[in-house]
PDB file of C-alpha atoms in Angstrom:
ATOM      1  CA  MET A   1      24.317  10.858  17.503  1.00 85.00           C
ATOM      2  CA  GLN A   2      21.256  10.252  15.344  1.00 94.00           C
ATOM      3  CA  PRO A   3      21.920   9.874  11.655  1.00 98.00           C
ATOM      4  CA  LEU A   4      20.116  12.331   9.407  1.00 98.00           C
ATOM      5  CA  VAL A   5      16.935  10.974   7.919  1.00 99.00           C
ATOM      6  CA  SER A   6      15.223  12.525   4.798  1.00 99.00           C
ATOM      7  CA  ILE A   7      11.504  12.182   4.743  1.00 99.00           C
ATOM      8  CA  ILE A   8      10.219  12.224   1.207  1.00 99.00           C
ATOM      9  CA  ILE A   9       6.563  13.199   0.567  1.00 98.00           C
ATOM     10  CA  PRO A  10       5.435  13.317  -3.102  1.00 98.00           C
ATOM     11  CA  CYS A  11       2.058  14.998  -3.675  1.00 97.00           C
ATOM     12  CA  LYS A  12       0.015  16.858  -6.326  1.00 95.00           C
ATOM     13  CA  SER A  13      -0.563  19.804  -4.189  1.00 94.00           C
ATOM     14  CA  ILE A  14      -0.327  20.990  -0.510  1.00 93.00           C
ATOM     15  CA  ALA A  15      -3.669  20.796   1.266  1.00 92.00           C
ATOM     16  CA  SER A  16      -4.961  19.536   4.647  1.00 93.00           C
ATOM     17  CA  PHE A  17      -3.656  15.916   4.405  1.00 96.00           C
ATOM     18  CA  GLU A  18      -0.194  17.179   3.375  1.00 96.00           C
ATOM     19  CA  LEU A  19      -0.180  19.826   6.304  1.00 95.00           C
ATOM     20  CA  GLU A  20      -1.173  16.996   8.642  1.00 97.00           C
ATOM     21  CA  SER A  21       1.543  14.761   7.258  1.00 98.00           C
ATOM     22  CA  VAL A  22       4.275  17.445   7.878  1.00 97.00           C
ATOM     23  CA  GLU A  23       3.015  18.083  11.381  1.00 97.00           C
ATOM     24  CA  GLY A  24       3.247  14.461  12.137  1.00 98.00           C
ATOM     25  CA  CYS A  25       6.768  14.388  10.894  1.00 98.00           C
ATOM     26  CA  LEU A  26       7.792  17.446  13.017  1.00 98.00           C
ATOM     27  CA  ASN A  27       6.447  15.682  16.143  1.00 97.00           C
ATOM     28  CA  LEU A  28       8.520  12.542  15.659  1.00 98.00           C
ATOM     29  CA  ASN A  29      10.962  11.487  18.463  1.00 97.00           C
ATOM     30  CA  TRP A  30      13.797  12.008  16.001  1.00 97.00           C
ATOM     31  CA  GLU A  31      15.429  15.419  15.837  1.00 96.00           C
ATOM     32  CA  ASN A  32      17.923  14.994  12.938  1.00 98.00           C
ATOM     33  CA  LEU A  33      15.657  15.032  10.082  1.00 98.00           C
ATOM     34  CA  GLU A  34      14.685  16.960   6.918  1.00 98.00           C
ATOM     35  CA  ILE A  35      11.275  16.823   5.254  1.00 98.00           C
ATOM     36  CA  LEU A  36      11.056  17.154   1.373  1.00 98.00           C
ATOM     37  CA  ILE A  37       7.594  17.912   0.023  1.00 98.00           C
ATOM     38  CA  LEU A  38       7.298  17.547  -3.722  1.00 98.00           C
ATOM     39  CA  PRO A  39       4.075  19.157  -5.107  1.00 97.00           C
ATOM     40  CA  ASP A  40       3.337  19.740  -8.736  1.00 96.00           C
ATOM     41  CA  SER A  41       3.458  23.418  -8.120  1.00 92.00           C
ATOM     42  CA  ILE A  42       3.606  25.656  -4.881  1.00 87.00           C
ATOM     43  CA  ASN A  43       0.015  26.576  -4.006  1.00 77.00           C
ATOM     44  CA  THR A  44       0.391  27.773  -0.513  1.00 74.00           C
ATOM     45  CA  SER A  45       2.039  30.635   1.367  1.00 76.00           C
ATOM     46  CA  VAL A  46       2.628  28.706   4.601  1.00 80.00           C
ATOM     47  CA  SER A  47       5.833  29.710   6.480  1.00 85.00           C
ATOM     48  CA  TRP A  48       7.643  26.500   6.868  1.00 90.00           C
ATOM     49  CA  PRO A  49      10.217  25.469   9.534  1.00 92.00           C
ATOM     50  CA  SER A  50      13.929  25.100   8.487  1.00 94.00           C
ATOM     51  CA  LYS A  51      13.649  21.359   8.438  1.00 96.00           C
ATOM     52  CA  VAL A  52      10.988  21.498   5.569  1.00 97.00           C
ATOM     53  CA  LYS A  53      11.946  21.948   1.922  1.00 96.00           C
ATOM     54  CA  ILE A  54       9.433  22.462  -0.815  1.00 96.00           C
ATOM     55  CA  ILE A  55      10.578  21.227  -4.382  1.00 96.00           C
ATOM     56  CA  GLU A  56       8.267  22.114  -7.197  1.00 96.00           C
ATOM     57  CA  THR A  57       8.247  19.278  -9.751  1.00 97.00           C
ATOM     58  CA  GLY A  58       5.687  19.967 -12.358  1.00 96.00           C
ATOM     59  CA  HIS A  59       3.076  17.246 -13.368  1.00 95.00           C
ATOM     60  CA  ILE A  60       5.319  14.049 -13.038  1.00 96.00           C
ATOM     61  CA  LEU A  61       4.813  10.533 -11.751  1.00 94.00           C
ATOM     62  CA  PRO A  62       5.216   9.653  -8.002  1.00 95.00           C
ATOM     63  CA  ALA A  63       8.353   7.724  -8.851  1.00 96.00           C
ATOM     64  CA  GLU A  64       9.939  10.669 -10.581  1.00 97.00           C
ATOM     65  CA  LYS A  65       9.002  12.807  -7.592  1.00 98.00           C
ATOM     66  CA  ARG A  66      10.662  10.382  -5.248  1.00 98.00           C
ATOM     67  CA  ASN A  67      13.699  10.302  -7.354  1.00 98.00           C
ATOM     68  CA  MET A  68      13.910  14.095  -7.412  1.00 98.00           C
ATOM     69  CA  GLY A  69      13.599  14.054  -3.546  1.00 98.00           C
ATOM     70  CA  ILE A  70      16.308  11.590  -3.304  1.00 98.00           C
ATOM     71  CA  LYS A  71      18.575  13.698  -5.496  1.00 98.00           C
ATOM     72  CA  ASN A  72      17.967  16.715  -3.321  1.00 98.00           C
ATOM     73  CA  SER A  73      18.271  14.909   0.038  1.00 98.00           C
ATOM     74  CA  ASN A  74      21.120  14.909   2.466  1.00 98.00           C
ATOM     75  CA  GLY A  75      20.122  12.044   4.693  1.00 98.00           C
ATOM     76  CA  LYS A  76      21.924   8.697   5.437  1.00 98.00           C
ATOM     77  CA  TYR A  77      18.428   7.202   5.304  1.00 99.00           C
ATOM     78  CA  ILE A  78      15.443   7.927   3.185  1.00 99.00           C
ATOM     79  CA  ALA A  79      11.951   7.591   4.537  1.00 99.00           C
ATOM     80  CA  PHE A  80       9.179   7.599   2.069  1.00 99.00           C
ATOM     81  CA  LEU A  81       5.704   8.655   3.209  1.00 98.00           C
ATOM     82  CA  ASP A  82       2.520   9.201   1.177  1.00 97.00           C
ATOM     83  CA  SER A  83       1.028  12.744   1.367  1.00 97.00           C
ATOM     84  CA  ASP A  84      -2.308  11.383   2.939  1.00 97.00           C
ATOM     85  CA  ALA A  85      -0.426   9.770   5.798  1.00 98.00           C
ATOM     86  CA  TYR A  86       1.491  10.776   8.874  1.00 98.00           C
ATOM     87  CA  PRO A  87       3.888   8.872  11.174  1.00 99.00           C
ATOM     88  CA  GLU A  88       3.483   7.612  14.664  1.00 98.00           C
ATOM     89  CA  LYS A  89       5.833   9.442  16.921  1.00 98.00           C
ATOM     90  CA  ASN A  90       8.255   6.488  17.261  1.00 98.00           C
ATOM     91  CA  TRP A  91       8.192   5.661  13.513  1.00 98.00           C
ATOM     92  CA  LEU A  92      11.937   6.404  12.974  1.00 98.00           C
ATOM     93  CA  THR A  93      13.033   5.561  16.484  1.00 98.00           C
ATOM     94  CA  ASN A  94      11.712   2.005  15.919  1.00 98.00           C
ATOM     95  CA  ALA A  95      12.884   1.694  12.281  1.00 98.00           C
ATOM     96  CA  ILE A  96      16.414   3.024  12.046  1.00 98.00           C
ATOM     97  CA  PRO A  97      18.044   0.625  14.590  1.00 97.00           C
ATOM     98  CA  LEU A  98      16.823  -2.344  12.581  1.00 97.00           C
ATOM     99  CA  PHE A  99      19.552  -1.412   9.997  1.00 98.00           C
ATOM    100  CA  SER A 100      22.198  -2.558  12.417  1.00 97.00           C
ATOM    101  CA  ASP A 101      21.659  -5.875  10.700  1.00 97.00           C
ATOM    102  CA  PRO A 102      23.601  -5.302   7.543  1.00 96.00           C
ATOM    103  CA  THR A 103      21.425  -7.852   5.636  1.00 97.00           C
ATOM    104  CA  ILE A 104      18.307  -5.650   5.844  1.00 98.00           C
ATOM    105  CA  GLY A 105      17.785  -3.203   2.858  1.00 98.00           C
ATOM    106  CA  VAL A 106      14.252  -2.059   3.380  1.00 98.00           C
ATOM    107  CA  VAL A 107      12.004  -1.521   6.494  1.00 98.00           C
ATOM    108  CA  GLY A 108       8.427  -0.844   6.582  1.00 97.00           C
ATOM    109  CA  GLY A 109       5.272  -1.469   8.693  1.00 96.00           C
ATOM    110  CA  PRO A 110       1.492  -1.161   9.032  1.00 94.00           C
ATOM    111  CA  SER A 111      -0.845   1.569   8.040  1.00 94.00           C
ATOM    112  CA  PHE A 112      -3.510   2.283  10.588  1.00 95.00           C
ATOM    113  CA  LEU A 113      -6.744   4.192  10.240  1.00 95.00           C
ATOM    114  CA  PRO A 114      -6.274   7.747  11.549  1.00 96.00           C
ATOM    115  CA  PRO A 115      -8.651   8.586  14.349  1.00 95.00           C
ATOM    116  CA  GLY A 116     -11.732  10.366  13.289  1.00 94.00           C
ATOM    117  CA  ASP A 117     -11.860   9.201   9.608  1.00 96.00           C
ATOM    118  CA  ASP A 118     -15.247   9.055   8.103  1.00 96.00           C
ATOM    119  CA  LEU A 119     -17.211   5.854   7.723  1.00 97.00           C
ATOM    120  CA  CYS A 120     -16.375   5.425   4.050  1.00 98.00           C
ATOM    121  CA  ARG A 121     -12.741   5.481   4.783  1.00 97.00           C
ATOM    122  CA  THR A 122     -13.131   3.355   7.872  1.00 97.00           C
ATOM    123  CA  ALA A 123     -14.994   0.629   5.781  1.00 98.00           C
ATOM    124  CA  GLY A 124     -12.001   0.548   3.378  1.00 96.00           C
ATOM    125  CA  THR A 125      -9.597  -0.132   6.245  1.00 94.00           C
ATOM    126  CA  ILE A 126     -11.924  -2.835   7.797  1.00 95.00           C
ATOM    127  CA  ILE A 127     -12.016  -4.596   4.481  1.00 96.00           C
ATOM    128  CA  LEU A 128      -8.235  -4.561   3.853  1.00 94.00           C
ATOM    129  CA  SER A 129      -7.362  -5.435   7.438  1.00 92.00           C
ATOM    130  CA  SER A 130      -9.799  -8.492   7.670  1.00 94.00           C
ATOM    131  CA  LYS A 131      -8.909 -12.135   6.901  1.00 92.00           C
ATOM    132  CA  ILE A 132     -11.696 -12.515   4.327  1.00 95.00           C
ATOM    133  CA  GLY A 133     -10.944  -9.123   2.733  1.00 93.00           C
ATOM    134  CA  ALA A 134      -7.102  -9.282   2.175  1.00 90.00           C
ATOM    135  CA  GLY A 135      -5.995 -12.638   3.529  1.00 86.00           C
ATOM    136  CA  GLY A 136      -2.315 -12.729   4.151  1.00 77.00           C
ATOM    137  CA  LEU A 137      -1.874  -9.147   3.126  1.00 80.00           C
ATOM    138  CA  ARG A 138      -3.948  -7.773   5.936  1.00 81.00           C
ATOM    139  CA  SER A 139      -0.937  -7.180   8.017  1.00 74.00           C
ATOM    140  CA  ARG A 140      -0.247  -4.048   5.930  1.00 78.00           C
ATOM    141  CA  TYR A 141      -3.368  -2.471   7.507  1.00 77.00           C
ATOM    142  CA  SER A 142      -3.243  -4.124  11.015  1.00 72.00           C
ATOM    143  CA  SER A 143      -0.816  -5.403  13.654  1.00 74.00           C
ATOM    144  CA  GLY A 144       1.251  -8.451  12.793  1.00 74.00           C
ATOM    145  CA  LYS A 145       4.570 -10.149  13.646  1.00 83.00           C
ATOM    146  CA  PRO A 146       8.075  -9.074  12.438  1.00 88.00           C
ATOM    147  CA  THR A 147       8.306 -10.765   9.076  1.00 91.00           C
ATOM    148  CA  GLU A 148      10.733 -10.910   6.166  1.00 94.00           C
ATOM    149  CA  VAL A 149       8.463 -10.003   3.155  1.00 93.00           C
ATOM    150  CA  ASP A 150       8.877  -9.659  -0.688  1.00 92.00           C
ATOM    151  CA  ASP A 151       7.820  -5.989  -0.831  1.00 92.00           C
ATOM    152  CA  ILE A 152       6.923  -2.946   1.100  1.00 92.00           C
ATOM    153  CA  PRO A 153       4.489  -0.172  -0.072  1.00 94.00           C
ATOM    154  CA  SER A 154       6.273   3.098  -0.552  1.00 96.00           C
ATOM    155  CA  SER A 155       3.716   4.824   1.646  1.00 96.00           C
ATOM    156  CA  ASN A 156       5.590   3.550   4.606  1.00 98.00           C
ATOM    157  CA  MET A 157       9.189   2.585   3.541  1.00 98.00           C
ATOM    158  CA  ILE A 158      12.594   3.392   4.899  1.00 99.00           C
ATOM    159  CA  VAL A 159      15.862   2.593   3.046  1.00 99.00           C
ATOM    160  CA  PRO A 160      19.510   3.428   3.404  1.00 98.00           C
ATOM    161  CA  LYS A 161      20.450   6.048   0.690  1.00 98.00           C
ATOM    162  CA  GLU A 162      23.464   4.007  -0.374  1.00 98.00           C
ATOM    163  CA  ILE A 163      21.294   1.138  -1.234  1.00 98.00           C
ATOM    164  CA  ILE A 164      18.987   3.375  -3.286  1.00 98.00           C
ATOM    165  CA  SER A 165      22.126   4.675  -5.094  1.00 97.00           C
ATOM    166  CA  GLU A 166      23.151   0.992  -6.030  1.00 97.00           C
ATOM    167  CA  ILE A 167      19.785   0.397  -7.856  1.00 96.00           C
ATOM    168  CA  GLY A 168      19.490   3.860  -9.316  1.00 96.00           C
ATOM    169  CA  GLY A 169      16.320   4.832  -7.552  1.00 96.00           C
ATOM    170  CA  PHE A 170      12.753   4.038  -8.587  1.00 96.00           C
ATOM    171  CA  ASN A 171      11.904   2.926 -12.083  1.00 93.00           C
ATOM    172  CA  ALA A 172       9.458   5.522 -13.320  1.00 89.00           C
ATOM    173  CA  ASN A 173       8.321   3.148 -16.085  1.00 86.00           C
ATOM    174  CA  TYR A 174       6.018   1.549 -13.574  1.00 82.00           C
ATOM    175  CA  TRP A 175       3.080   3.055 -11.986  1.00 79.00           C
ATOM    176  CA  PRO A 176       1.456   1.761  -9.882  1.00 82.00           C
ATOM    177  CA  GLY A 177       3.899  -0.921  -8.874  1.00 86.00           C
ATOM    178  CA  GLU A 178       7.080   1.139  -8.901  1.00 92.00           C
ATOM    179  CA  ASP A 179       7.597   0.172  -5.235  1.00 94.00           C
ATOM    180  CA  THR A 180       7.204  -3.559  -5.962  1.00 94.00           C
ATOM    181  CA  TYR A 181       9.871  -3.298  -8.745  1.00 94.00           C
ATOM    182  CA  PHE A 182      12.057  -1.242  -6.351  1.00 96.00           C
ATOM    183  CA  CYS A 183      11.813  -4.050  -3.691  1.00 96.00           C
ATOM    184  CA  LEU A 184      12.433  -6.724  -6.282  1.00 95.00           C
ATOM    185  CA  GLN A 185      15.796  -5.061  -7.309  1.00 96.00           C
ATOM    186  CA  ILE A 186      16.903  -4.770  -3.602  1.00 97.00           C
ATOM    187  CA  ASN A 187      15.869  -8.227  -2.720  1.00 96.00           C
ATOM    188  CA  LYS A 188      16.941 -10.167  -5.900  1.00 94.00           C
ATOM    189  CA  ASP A 189      19.762  -8.125  -7.264  1.00 94.00           C
ATOM    190  CA  LEU A 190      21.448  -6.858  -3.993  1.00 97.00           C
ATOM    191  CA  ASN A 191      20.357  -9.875  -1.969  1.00 96.00           C
ATOM    192  CA  LYS A 192      19.041  -7.695   0.811  1.00 98.00           C
ATOM    193  CA  LYS A 193      16.156  -8.496   3.136  1.00 97.00           C
ATOM    194  CA  ILE A 194      12.895  -6.605   3.208  1.00 97.00           C
ATOM    195  CA  LEU A 195      11.459  -6.418   6.802  1.00 97.00           C
ATOM    196  CA  TYR A 196       7.947  -5.776   7.894  1.00 96.00           C
ATOM    197  CA  SER A 197       8.017  -4.506  11.547  1.00 96.00           C
ATOM    198  CA  PRO A 198       4.708  -4.060  13.356  1.00 94.00           C
ATOM    199  CA  ASN A 199       5.956  -1.059  15.340  1.00 95.00           C
ATOM    200  CA  VAL A 200       7.039   0.981  12.338  1.00 97.00           C
ATOM    201  CA  ILE A 201       3.614   2.635  12.205  1.00 97.00           C
ATOM    202  CA  ILE A 202       1.954   5.266  10.003  1.00 98.00           C
ATOM    203  CA  TYR A 203      -1.613   6.542   9.929  1.00 98.00           C
ATOM    204  CA  HIS A 204      -2.933   6.488   6.479  1.00 97.00           C
ATOM    205  CA  HIS A 205      -6.187   7.885   5.257  1.00 97.00           C
ATOM    206  CA  PRO A 206      -7.633   5.049   3.010  1.00 95.00           C
ATOM    207  CA  ARG A 207      -9.594   5.589  -0.193  1.00 96.00           C
ATOM    208  CA  GLN A 208     -13.299   6.009   0.399  1.00 97.00           C
ATOM    209  CA  VAL A 209     -15.734   3.003  -0.288  1.00 97.00           C
ATOM    210  CA  PHE A 210     -16.922   2.641  -2.919  1.00 96.00           C
ATOM    211  CA  LYS A 211     -15.633   4.339  -6.130  1.00 97.00           C
ATOM    212  CA  PRO A 212     -12.337   5.568  -4.923  1.00 97.00           C
ATOM    213  CA  HIS A 213     -11.525   2.420  -3.179  1.00 98.00           C
ATOM    214  CA  LEU A 214     -12.535   0.162  -6.203  1.00 98.00           C
ATOM    215  CA  LYS A 215     -10.537   2.314  -8.580  1.00 97.00           C
ATOM    216  CA  GLN A 216      -7.503   1.848  -6.344  1.00 96.00           C
ATOM    217  CA  MET A 217      -8.073  -1.914  -6.265  1.00 97.00           C
ATOM    218  CA  TRP A 218      -8.330  -2.030 -10.016  1.00 97.00           C
ATOM    219  CA  GLY A 219      -4.978  -0.355 -10.272  1.00 94.00           C
ATOM    220  CA  TYR A 220      -3.428  -2.640  -7.720  1.00 94.00           C
ATOM    221  CA  GLY A 221      -4.907  -5.677  -9.464  1.00 96.00           C
ATOM    222  CA  THR A 222      -3.801  -4.760 -12.931  1.00 95.00           C
ATOM    223  CA  HIS A 223      -0.282  -4.045 -11.937  1.00 93.00           C
ATOM    224  CA  ARG A 224       0.030  -7.151  -9.721  1.00 94.00           C
ATOM    225  CA  GLY A 225      -1.360  -9.264 -12.486  1.00 96.00           C
ATOM    226  CA  ASN A 226       1.190  -8.050 -14.954  1.00 94.00           C
ATOM    227  CA  PHE A 227       3.997  -8.265 -12.524  1.00 94.00           C
ATOM    228  CA  ALA A 228       2.871 -11.937 -11.736  1.00 95.00           C
ATOM    229  CA  ARG A 229       3.644 -12.853 -15.389  1.00 94.00           C
ATOM    230  CA  ARG A 230       6.744 -10.808 -15.705  1.00 91.00           C
ATOM    231  CA  PHE A 231       8.398 -10.705 -12.294  1.00 91.00           C
ATOM    232  CA  PRO A 232       7.473 -13.987 -10.432  1.00 89.00           C
ATOM    233  CA  HIS A 233      10.073 -13.504  -7.817  1.00 88.00           C
ATOM    234  CA  ASN A 234       7.819 -11.354  -5.622  1.00 88.00           C
ATOM    235  CA  SER A 235       4.456 -11.295  -7.387  1.00 91.00           C
ATOM    236  CA  ARG A 236       3.469 -14.796  -8.102  1.00 90.00           C
ATOM    237  CA  HIS A 237       2.072 -15.842  -4.731  1.00 90.00           C
ATOM    238  CA  VAL A 238      -1.193 -17.734  -4.321  1.00 93.00           C
ATOM    239  CA  THR A 239      -2.666 -14.909  -2.269  1.00 93.00           C
ATOM    240  CA  TYR A 240      -2.697 -12.579  -5.299  1.00 95.00           C
ATOM    241  CA  PHE A 241      -4.509 -15.209  -7.576  1.00 97.00           C
ATOM    242  CA  ILE A 242      -7.323 -16.050  -5.032  1.00 97.00           C
ATOM    243  CA  PRO A 243      -9.657 -13.009  -6.091  1.00 98.00           C
ATOM    244  CA  SER A 244      -9.393 -14.213  -9.773  1.00 98.00           C
ATOM    245  CA  ILE A 245     -10.122 -17.787  -8.737  1.00 98.00           C
ATOM    246  CA  PHE A 246     -13.226 -16.437  -6.894  1.00 98.00           C
ATOM    247  CA  VAL A 247     -14.355 -14.654 -10.029  1.00 98.00           C
ATOM    248  CA  LEU A 248     -13.802 -17.711 -12.270  1.00 98.00           C
ATOM    249  CA  PHE A 249     -15.448 -19.936  -9.636  1.00 98.00           C
ATOM    250  CA  ASN A 250     -18.611 -17.808  -9.689  1.00 98.00           C
ATOM    251  CA  LEU A 251     -18.632 -17.644 -13.558  1.00 98.00           C
ATOM    252  CA  ILE A 252     -18.114 -21.351 -14.072  1.00 98.00           C
ATOM    253  CA  PHE A 253     -20.377 -22.604 -11.222  1.00 97.00           C
ATOM    254  CA  GLY A 254     -22.970 -19.963 -11.932  1.00 97.00           C
ATOM    255  CA  ILE A 255     -23.322 -21.143 -15.443  1.00 98.00           C
ATOM    256  CA  ALA A 256     -23.223 -24.764 -14.545  1.00 98.00           C
ATOM    257  CA  SER A 257     -25.920 -24.177 -11.907  1.00 97.00           C
ATOM    258  CA  ILE A 258     -28.173 -22.929 -14.742  1.00 97.00           C
ATOM    259  CA  VAL A 259     -27.285 -25.701 -17.065  1.00 97.00           C
ATOM    260  CA  ALA A 260     -27.381 -28.585 -14.622  1.00 97.00           C
ATOM    261  CA  PRO A 261     -29.015 -27.381 -11.385  1.00 96.00           C
ATOM    262  CA  ASP A 262     -29.597 -30.869 -10.031  1.00 96.00           C
ATOM    263  CA  ILE A 263     -25.807 -31.326  -9.874  1.00 96.00           C
ATOM    264  CA  PHE A 264     -24.292 -27.964  -9.297  1.00 97.00           C
ATOM    265  CA  LEU A 265     -26.767 -25.601  -7.662  1.00 97.00           C
ATOM    266  CA  LEU A 266     -26.668 -26.929  -4.058  1.00 97.00           C
ATOM    267  CA  PRO A 267     -22.765 -27.106  -3.897  1.00 96.00           C
ATOM    268  CA  TYR A 268     -22.468 -23.759  -5.402  1.00 98.00           C
ATOM    269  CA  LEU A 269     -24.930 -21.984  -3.104  1.00 97.00           C
ATOM    270  CA  SER A 270     -23.458 -23.826  -0.126  1.00 98.00           C
ATOM    271  CA  ILE A 271     -19.977 -22.585  -0.795  1.00 97.00           C
ATOM    272  CA  LEU A 272     -21.314 -19.056  -1.642  1.00 97.00           C
ATOM    273  CA  GLY A 273     -23.221 -19.161   1.626  1.00 97.00           C
ATOM    274  CA  ILE A 274     -20.163 -19.899   3.668  1.00 98.00           C
ATOM    275  CA  TYR A 275     -18.313 -16.952   1.847  1.00 98.00           C
ATOM    276  CA  PHE A 276     -21.171 -14.529   2.635  1.00 97.00           C
ATOM    277  CA  LEU A 277     -21.527 -15.825   6.239  1.00 98.00           C
ATOM    278  CA  ILE A 278     -17.849 -14.928   6.796  1.00 97.00           C
ATOM    279  CA  CYS A 279     -18.548 -11.486   5.211  1.00 98.00           C
ATOM    280  CA  PHE A 280     -21.543 -11.031   7.407  1.00 97.00           C
ATOM    281  CA  VAL A 281     -19.571 -11.916  10.672  1.00 97.00           C
ATOM    282  CA  THR A 282     -16.869  -9.470   9.537  1.00 97.00           C
ATOM    283  CA  SER A 283     -19.434  -6.692   8.846  1.00 97.00           C
ATOM    284  CA  ILE A 284     -21.514  -7.224  11.877  1.00 96.00           C
ATOM    285  CA  SER A 285     -18.513  -6.888  14.173  1.00 95.00           C
ATOM    286  CA  THR A 286     -18.270  -3.160  13.203  1.00 94.00           C
ATOM    287  CA  LYS A 287     -21.474  -2.637  15.345  1.00 93.00           C
ATOM    288  CA  ASN A 288     -22.485   0.215  13.122  1.00 96.00           C
ATOM    289  CA  MET A 289     -25.374  -0.223  10.585  1.00 97.00           C
ATOM    290  CA  THR A 290     -23.837   2.032   7.931  1.00 97.00           C
ATOM    291  CA  LEU A 291     -20.504   0.329   8.251  1.00 97.00           C
ATOM    292  CA  PHE A 292     -22.252  -3.055   8.168  1.00 98.00           C
ATOM    293  CA  PHE A 293     -23.635  -2.363   4.745  1.00 98.00           C
ATOM    294  CA  LEU A 294     -20.452  -0.706   3.390  1.00 98.00           C
ATOM    295  CA  VAL A 295     -18.342  -3.596   4.475  1.00 98.00           C
ATOM    296  CA  ILE A 296     -20.689  -6.454   3.504  1.00 98.00           C
ATOM    297  CA  LEU A 297     -21.029  -5.016   0.039  1.00 98.00           C
ATOM    298  CA  GLY A 298     -17.455  -3.704  -0.223  1.00 98.00           C
ATOM    299  CA  ILE A 299     -15.744  -7.221   0.483  1.00 98.00           C
ATOM    300  CA  PRO A 300     -17.123  -9.081  -2.665  1.00 98.00           C
ATOM    301  CA  MET A 301     -16.894  -5.789  -4.782  1.00 98.00           C
ATOM    302  CA  THR A 302     -13.190  -5.562  -3.749  1.00 98.00           C
ATOM    303  CA  HIS A 303     -12.640  -9.237  -4.638  1.00 98.00           C
ATOM    304  CA  VAL A 304     -14.428  -9.078  -7.979  1.00 98.00           C
ATOM    305  CA  THR A 305     -12.722  -5.820  -9.083  1.00 99.00           C
ATOM    306  CA  TYR A 306      -9.248  -6.965  -8.079  1.00 98.00           C
ATOM    307  CA  GLY A 307      -9.797 -10.488  -9.518  1.00 98.00           C
ATOM    308  CA  ILE A 308     -10.926  -9.237 -12.988  1.00 98.00           C
ATOM    309  CA  ALA A 309      -8.222  -6.488 -13.008  1.00 98.00           C
ATOM    310  CA  PHE A 310      -5.601  -9.263 -12.041  1.00 97.00           C
ATOM    311  CA  MET A 311      -6.497 -11.396 -15.042  1.00 98.00           C
ATOM    312  CA  LYS A 312      -6.456  -8.317 -17.294  1.00 97.00           C
ATOM    313  CA  GLY A 313      -3.063  -7.465 -16.306  1.00 95.00           C
ATOM    314  CA  PHE A 314      -1.830 -11.015 -16.357  1.00 95.00           C
ATOM    315  CA  PHE A 315      -2.862 -11.580 -19.957  1.00 93.00           C
ATOM    316  CA  SER A 316      -2.320  -8.140 -21.336  1.00 86.00           C
ATOM    317  CA  ASN A 317       0.872  -6.902 -23.081  1.00 75.00           C
ATOM    318  CA  MET A 318       0.783  -3.743 -20.910  1.00 61.00           C
ATOM    319  CA  LYS A 319       2.877  -0.895 -21.596  1.00 54.00           C
ATOM    320  CA  ASN A 320       4.752   0.601 -18.707  1.00 53.00           C
ATOM    321  CA  ASN A 321       2.764   3.333 -16.971  1.00 47.00           C
TER     322      ASN A 321
END
C-alpha cells in the first residue's frame, strides 16, 4: 500500500500558477496523498477536491508557512513544492522508493522549464542550466546524474516527516536560505544523505529576465555569502565564490589596464574575450534573436549581481531574515 504523502505549497495568494500546481499534484501517479495550500488569505471560491486543504496563514514567511503545513499534515512523507511549480506525473513514484535506503534523509531533483513559458522566463532557465551560467549548480535546472549533494531547494524537496520532527522543522530566522540550513541540520546533525535524483522532476516557472531574475540572484547571493562565512559545511564551495572572483578580476584588471595598458590590457581583453565567446556560443544556440540578446546580456549580469551580493553577505553582520 502506498504511504500517505502530504504535499505542502506555501503561497501569498491563489492564482493561475497555484491552480496549475494543484492540478499537477492531482494528476500524479500517486493516489494516497493530501495537498495543503497555505495562502496569506483565502481569495478564491474554487470548489476543491477532498484531497486539498486550504490553510489561511496571514502574512508570514515561507518557512513559517511550511512549518504550519507540517503541523497540519498527516503524511508519512512531506513533499515541498513552490506555488509557481507543478510536478511531473511520476514525481512521487520515483522519489518515495529512494527512502528504502535508511541513510537518505532528503530527496530532490531538477526544475525544468514548463512548456509554453514566455521568452523572458525561458532566458532565465537557459542561463541557469548552462555551464557558463551556473557551472556545477546547473543540474538543478537540467538533467544530471544521481548525486549526493549538500542541499536541495525547497521548491522540489521530499522528506520523511519523522526526520523533520527530529530537527524541529524549518528555522524561520533565515529567508532566503531556510532550505540550506534545513539540509545542513539533516546532513550534519542527523548524519543523513541528501540525494539529487534526475527523475524526481518538477516544472518550475523561473523569474523573468531581467529585473525579477536579478532580484532573485541578489537574494541568493547575499544569503549564500553569509552562509559561506557562518556555515561552511554546505556553503563554502568554490562554485559559490566564482562570480565574486569574476567581479574582482574585472575590477582589478580593469584598473590595471588603464594604469599600465602595455602590461595588462592585452591579457585582460583576451581572458574577457574568451568569456564572452562562451556566452555568445551559449546564446546563439537558442536560435532565437530575442533569446540571444536576453541570454548574452543576462549571463554577465547574473554573475555580477550574484558576485557582488555574495561579497556583501560574506562580509556583513546580517540579521536573520
